[in-house]
């Protein structure tokens, strides 16, 4: 294989392994993040959550990853700046079984009250199901500022057993195979260099022998000429 082709192959394989390692690192980080902290963990004022129902379809599909901006203690204008159409994630106690769940719905009405603001929430796909939350209740988690269906699927996949196998074990195997191939190549190169060096040494010895032979012949001729 030509030197240029070997170098291109090495670079390609290196990039492939680097991408696999990056994917594995992301998978491990996401898995540890969710396992240790859960979805309530806040990083730089944002929570990452997975939408568990289709009540906001087609605007936000079930299974999407959403970024929820959480109001801080010093954020005095968060509730004042909310508008009709904003999407909030909030805690809600279901009236049928009194179970506390996380709901992500859109603001359809805002009312100023003595304790702050009262928001009427509703899903896009559900017209007859509304929730009432207030700014002072502590039930509002935050405002949805970004969402992605692709990354939602990715997070759910890497948290599964198949995802762990794909994103952690396979990259490790890929690295092992790559290193084995690289080491085998180095061994071959080392053997080739030794063979070339032995050949060079043999050629140098042959040249020395030939030089000595010629010198002996020259001296012999000189002696013969002197005898005459």
GROMACS .gro file of C-alpha atoms in nm:
model
  228
    1UNK     CA    1   0.000   0.000   0.000
    2UNK     CA    2   0.134   0.342  -0.088
    3UNK     CA    3   0.245   0.574   0.188
    4UNK     CA    4  -0.020   0.837   0.102
    5UNK     CA    5  -0.300   0.580   0.101
    6UNK     CA    6  -0.182   0.436   0.433
    7UNK     CA    7  -0.177   0.783   0.587
    8UNK     CA    8  -0.529   0.860   0.458
    9UNK     CA    9  -0.656   0.528   0.597
   10UNK     CA   10  -0.493   0.598   0.933
   11UNK     CA   11  -0.652   0.945   0.952
   12UNK     CA   12  -0.994   0.806   0.855
   13UNK     CA   13  -0.978   0.531   1.115
   14UNK     CA   14  -0.858   0.782   1.376
   15UNK     CA   15  -1.153   1.013   1.308
   16UNK     CA   16  -1.394   0.720   1.324
   17UNK     CA   17  -1.255   0.605   1.660
   18UNK     CA   18  -1.258   0.964   1.794
   19UNK     CA   19  -1.627   1.002   1.704
   20UNK     CA   20  -1.706   0.673   1.873
   21UNK     CA   21  -1.519   0.783   2.185
   22UNK     CA   22  -1.704   1.115   2.186
   23UNK     CA   23  -2.037   0.933   2.154
   24UNK     CA   24  -1.940   0.698   2.435
   25UNK     CA   25  -1.840   0.990   2.659
   26UNK     CA   26  -2.168   1.170   2.590
   27UNK     CA   27  -2.362   0.852   2.657
   28UNK     CA   28  -2.180   0.793   2.984
   29UNK     CA   29  -2.229   1.155   3.093
   30UNK     CA   30  -2.602   1.149   3.015
   31UNK     CA   31  -2.649   0.813   3.186
   32UNK     CA   32  -2.463   0.919   3.501
   33UNK     CA   33  -2.636   1.258   3.503
   34UNK     CA   34  -2.984   1.105   3.496
   35UNK     CA   35  -2.898   0.814   3.725
   36UNK     CA   36  -2.745   1.029   3.999
   37UNK     CA   37  -2.940   1.353   3.973
   38UNK     CA   38  -3.261   1.265   3.792
   39UNK     CA   39  -3.455   1.507   3.573
   40UNK     CA   40  -3.474   1.763   3.854
   41UNK     CA   41  -3.101   1.831   3.820
   42UNK     CA   42  -3.036   2.188   3.707
   43UNK     CA   43  -2.726   2.281   3.507
   44UNK     CA   44  -2.661   2.650   3.432
   45UNK     CA   45  -3.023   2.729   3.516
   46UNK     CA   46  -3.165   2.470   3.275
   47UNK     CA   47  -3.325   2.129   3.325
   48UNK     CA   48  -3.334   1.866   3.050
   49UNK     CA   49  -3.652   1.660   3.045
   50UNK     CA   50  -3.822   1.404   2.824
   51UNK     CA   51  -4.184   1.471   2.724
   52UNK     CA   52  -4.386   1.168   2.832
   53UNK     CA   53  -4.718   1.235   2.657
   54UNK     CA   54  -4.852   1.359   2.327
   55UNK     CA   55  -5.068   1.638   2.471
   56UNK     CA   56  -4.853   1.907   2.304
   57UNK     CA   57  -4.846   1.746   1.958
   58UNK     CA   58  -4.784   1.851   1.688
   59UNK     CA   59  -4.578   2.137   1.841
   60UNK     CA   60  -4.384   1.911   2.080
   61UNK     CA   61  -4.400   1.537   2.024
   62UNK     CA   62  -4.396   1.265   2.284
   63UNK     CA   63  -4.040   1.157   2.359
   64UNK     CA   64  -3.878   1.489   2.268
   65UNK     CA   65  -3.598   1.634   2.478
   66UNK     CA   66  -3.687   1.977   2.616
   67UNK     CA   67  -3.472   2.240   2.783
   68UNK     CA   68  -3.656   2.410   3.069
   69UNK     CA   69  -3.527   2.745   3.195
   70UNK     CA   70  -3.569   2.743   3.572
   71UNK     CA   71  -3.635   3.076   3.746
   72UNK     CA   72  -3.363   3.160   3.998
   73UNK     CA   73  -3.409   3.326   4.335
   74UNK     CA   74  -3.277   3.652   4.191
   75UNK     CA   75  -3.495   3.634   3.878
   76UNK     CA   76  -3.770   3.877   3.980
   77UNK     CA   77  -3.909   3.934   3.630
   78UNK     CA   78  -3.951   3.569   3.522
   79UNK     CA   79  -4.325   3.549   3.597
   80UNK     CA   80  -4.394   3.905   3.481
   81UNK     CA   81  -4.244   3.833   3.138
   82UNK     CA   82  -4.444   3.515   3.069
   83UNK     CA   83  -4.692   3.553   2.783
   84UNK     CA   84  -4.985   3.364   2.638
   85UNK     CA   85  -4.839   3.096   2.412
   86UNK     CA   86  -4.534   3.025   2.629
   87UNK     CA   87  -4.486   2.661   2.721
   88UNK     CA   88  -4.425   2.574   3.086
   89UNK     CA   89  -4.330   2.257   3.269
   90UNK     CA   90  -4.499   2.235   3.608
   91UNK     CA   91  -4.607   1.996   3.882
   92UNK     CA   92  -4.974   1.904   3.883
   93UNK     CA   93  -5.180   1.679   4.109
   94UNK     CA   94  -5.421   1.473   3.902
   95UNK     CA   95  -5.774   1.501   4.045
   96UNK     CA   96  -5.865   1.136   3.981
   97UNK     CA   97  -5.586   0.959   4.175
   98UNK     CA   98  -5.413   1.258   4.345
   99UNK     CA   99  -5.079   1.160   4.191
  100UNK     CA  100  -4.829   1.444   4.144
  101UNK     CA  101  -4.696   1.448   3.788
  102UNK     CA  102  -4.494   1.679   3.565
  103UNK     CA  103  -4.697   1.841   3.288
  104UNK     CA  104  -4.571   2.046   2.993
  105UNK     CA  105  -4.847   2.266   2.851
  106UNK     CA  106  -4.905   2.605   2.692
  107UNK     CA  107  -5.030   2.922   2.862
  108UNK     CA  108  -5.375   3.010   2.724
  109UNK     CA  109  -5.467   3.283   2.976
  110UNK     CA  110  -5.294   3.500   3.235
  111UNK     CA  111  -5.461   3.678   3.526
  112UNK     CA  112  -5.302   3.917   3.775
  113UNK     CA  113  -5.399   3.827   4.131
  114UNK     CA  114  -5.302   3.951   4.476
  115UNK     CA  115  -5.038   3.682   4.522
  116UNK     CA  116  -4.885   3.725   4.178
  117UNK     CA  117  -5.009   3.566   3.856
  118UNK     CA  118  -5.249   3.287   3.775
  119UNK     CA  119  -5.195   3.091   3.456
  120UNK     CA  120  -5.442   2.876   3.271
  121UNK     CA  121  -5.256   2.591   3.103
  122UNK     CA  122  -5.371   2.366   2.820
  123UNK     CA  123  -5.224   2.108   2.585
  124UNK     CA  124  -5.236   2.157   2.209
  125UNK     CA  125  -5.391   1.818   2.139
  126UNK     CA  126  -5.639   1.835   2.432
  127UNK     CA  127  -5.904   2.108   2.422
  128UNK     CA  128  -6.111   2.013   2.725
  129UNK     CA  129  -5.833   1.959   2.978
  130UNK     CA  130  -5.695   2.269   3.150
  131UNK     CA  131  -5.487   2.328   3.460
  132UNK     CA  132  -5.461   2.632   3.684
  133UNK     CA  133  -5.126   2.721   3.840
  134UNK     CA  134  -5.001   3.031   4.020
  135UNK     CA  135  -4.666   3.202   4.035
  136UNK     CA  136  -4.647   3.173   4.411
  137UNK     CA  137  -4.739   2.806   4.442
  138UNK     CA  138  -4.391   2.670   4.375
  139UNK     CA  139  -4.535   2.426   4.120
  140UNK     CA  140  -4.387   2.595   3.814
  141UNK     CA  141  -4.061   2.428   3.711
  142UNK     CA  142  -3.977   2.667   3.429
  143UNK     CA  143  -4.026   2.778   3.070
  144UNK     CA  144  -3.950   2.553   2.774
  145UNK     CA  145  -3.691   2.736   2.564
  146UNK     CA  146  -3.581   2.460   2.329
  147UNK     CA  147  -3.679   2.108   2.221
  148UNK     CA  148  -3.543   1.834   1.994
  149UNK     CA  149  -3.701   1.510   1.880
  150UNK     CA  150  -3.368   1.367   1.760
  151UNK     CA  151  -3.186   1.427   2.090
  152UNK     CA  152  -3.486   1.298   2.281
  153UNK     CA  153  -3.460   0.970   2.095
  154UNK     CA  154  -3.084   0.968   2.149
  155UNK     CA  155  -3.114   1.016   2.527
  156UNK     CA  156  -3.379   0.745   2.556
  157UNK     CA  157  -3.165   0.512   2.348
  158UNK     CA  158  -2.842   0.560   2.544
  159UNK     CA  159  -3.030   0.501   2.869
  160UNK     CA  160  -3.146   0.163   2.743
  161UNK     CA  161  -2.946  -0.162   2.765
  162UNK     CA  162  -2.898  -0.166   2.388
  163UNK     CA  163  -2.777   0.193   2.398
  164UNK     CA  164  -2.524   0.116   2.670
  165UNK     CA  165  -2.392  -0.175   2.464
  166UNK     CA  166  -2.375   0.029   2.145
  167UNK     CA  167  -2.232   0.349   2.290
  168UNK     CA  168  -1.986   0.203   2.540
  169UNK     CA  169  -1.889  -0.154   2.460
  170UNK     CA  170  -1.871  -0.118   2.081
  171UNK     CA  171  -1.645   0.193   2.096
  172UNK     CA  172  -1.419   0.008   2.338
  173UNK     CA  173  -1.400  -0.286   2.096
  174UNK     CA  174  -1.338  -0.045   1.808
  175UNK     CA  175  -1.046   0.109   1.997
  176UNK     CA  176  -0.908  -0.236   2.078
  177UNK     CA  177  -0.929  -0.345   1.713
  178UNK     CA  178  -0.776  -0.017   1.595
  179UNK     CA  179  -0.488  -0.047   1.841
  180UNK     CA  180  -0.432  -0.411   1.740
  181UNK     CA  181  -0.415  -0.314   1.374
  182UNK     CA  182  -0.183  -0.023   1.453
  183UNK     CA  183   0.049  -0.241   1.661
  184UNK     CA  184   0.052  -0.509   1.390
  185UNK     CA  185   0.144  -0.241   1.137
  186UNK     CA  186   0.425  -0.115   1.358
  187UNK     CA  187   0.555  -0.470   1.395
  188UNK     CA  188   0.549  -0.518   1.017
  189UNK     CA  189   0.725  -0.186   0.965
  190UNK     CA  190   0.987  -0.284   1.225
  191UNK     CA  191   1.049  -0.615   1.053
  192UNK     CA  192   1.073  -0.445   0.714
  193UNK     CA  193   1.321  -0.190   0.853
  194UNK     CA  194   1.533  -0.468   1.005
  195UNK     CA  195   1.528  -0.662   0.679
  196UNK     CA  196   1.627  -0.350   0.485
  197UNK     CA  197   1.904  -0.281   0.736
  198UNK     CA  198   2.035  -0.638   0.708
  199UNK     CA  199   2.027  -0.609   0.331
  200UNK     CA  200   2.214  -0.279   0.348
  201UNK     CA  201   2.473  -0.430   0.582
  202UNK     CA  202   2.520  -0.727   0.348
  203UNK     CA  203   2.562  -0.491   0.052
  204UNK     CA  204   2.816  -0.284   0.245
  205UNK     CA  205   3.011  -0.602   0.331
  206UNK     CA  206   3.000  -0.711  -0.032
  207UNK     CA  207   3.128  -0.369  -0.135
  208UNK     CA  208   3.409  -0.390   0.123
  209UNK     CA  209   3.505  -0.737   0.000
  210UNK     CA  210   3.501  -0.617  -0.361
  211UNK     CA  211   3.716  -0.318  -0.266
  212UNK     CA  212   3.965  -0.544  -0.088
  213UNK     CA  213   3.969  -0.783  -0.384
  214UNK     CA  214   4.044  -0.499  -0.623
  215UNK     CA  215   4.314  -0.368  -0.389
  216UNK     CA  216   4.475  -0.713  -0.368
  217UNK     CA  217   4.466  -0.744  -0.748
  218UNK     CA  218   4.623  -0.399  -0.782
  219UNK     CA  219   4.897  -0.486  -0.536
  220UNK     CA  220   4.954  -0.818  -0.709
  221UNK     CA  221   4.986  -0.651  -1.048
  222UNK     CA  222   5.226  -0.397  -0.899
  223UNK     CA  223   5.443  -0.676  -0.757
  224UNK     CA  224   5.437  -0.868  -1.085
  225UNK     CA  225   5.541  -0.556  -1.273
  226UNK     CA  226   5.822  -0.499  -1.027
  227UNK     CA  227   5.953  -0.853  -1.080
  228UNK     CA  228   5.978  -0.794  -1.453
   0.00000   0.00000   0.00000
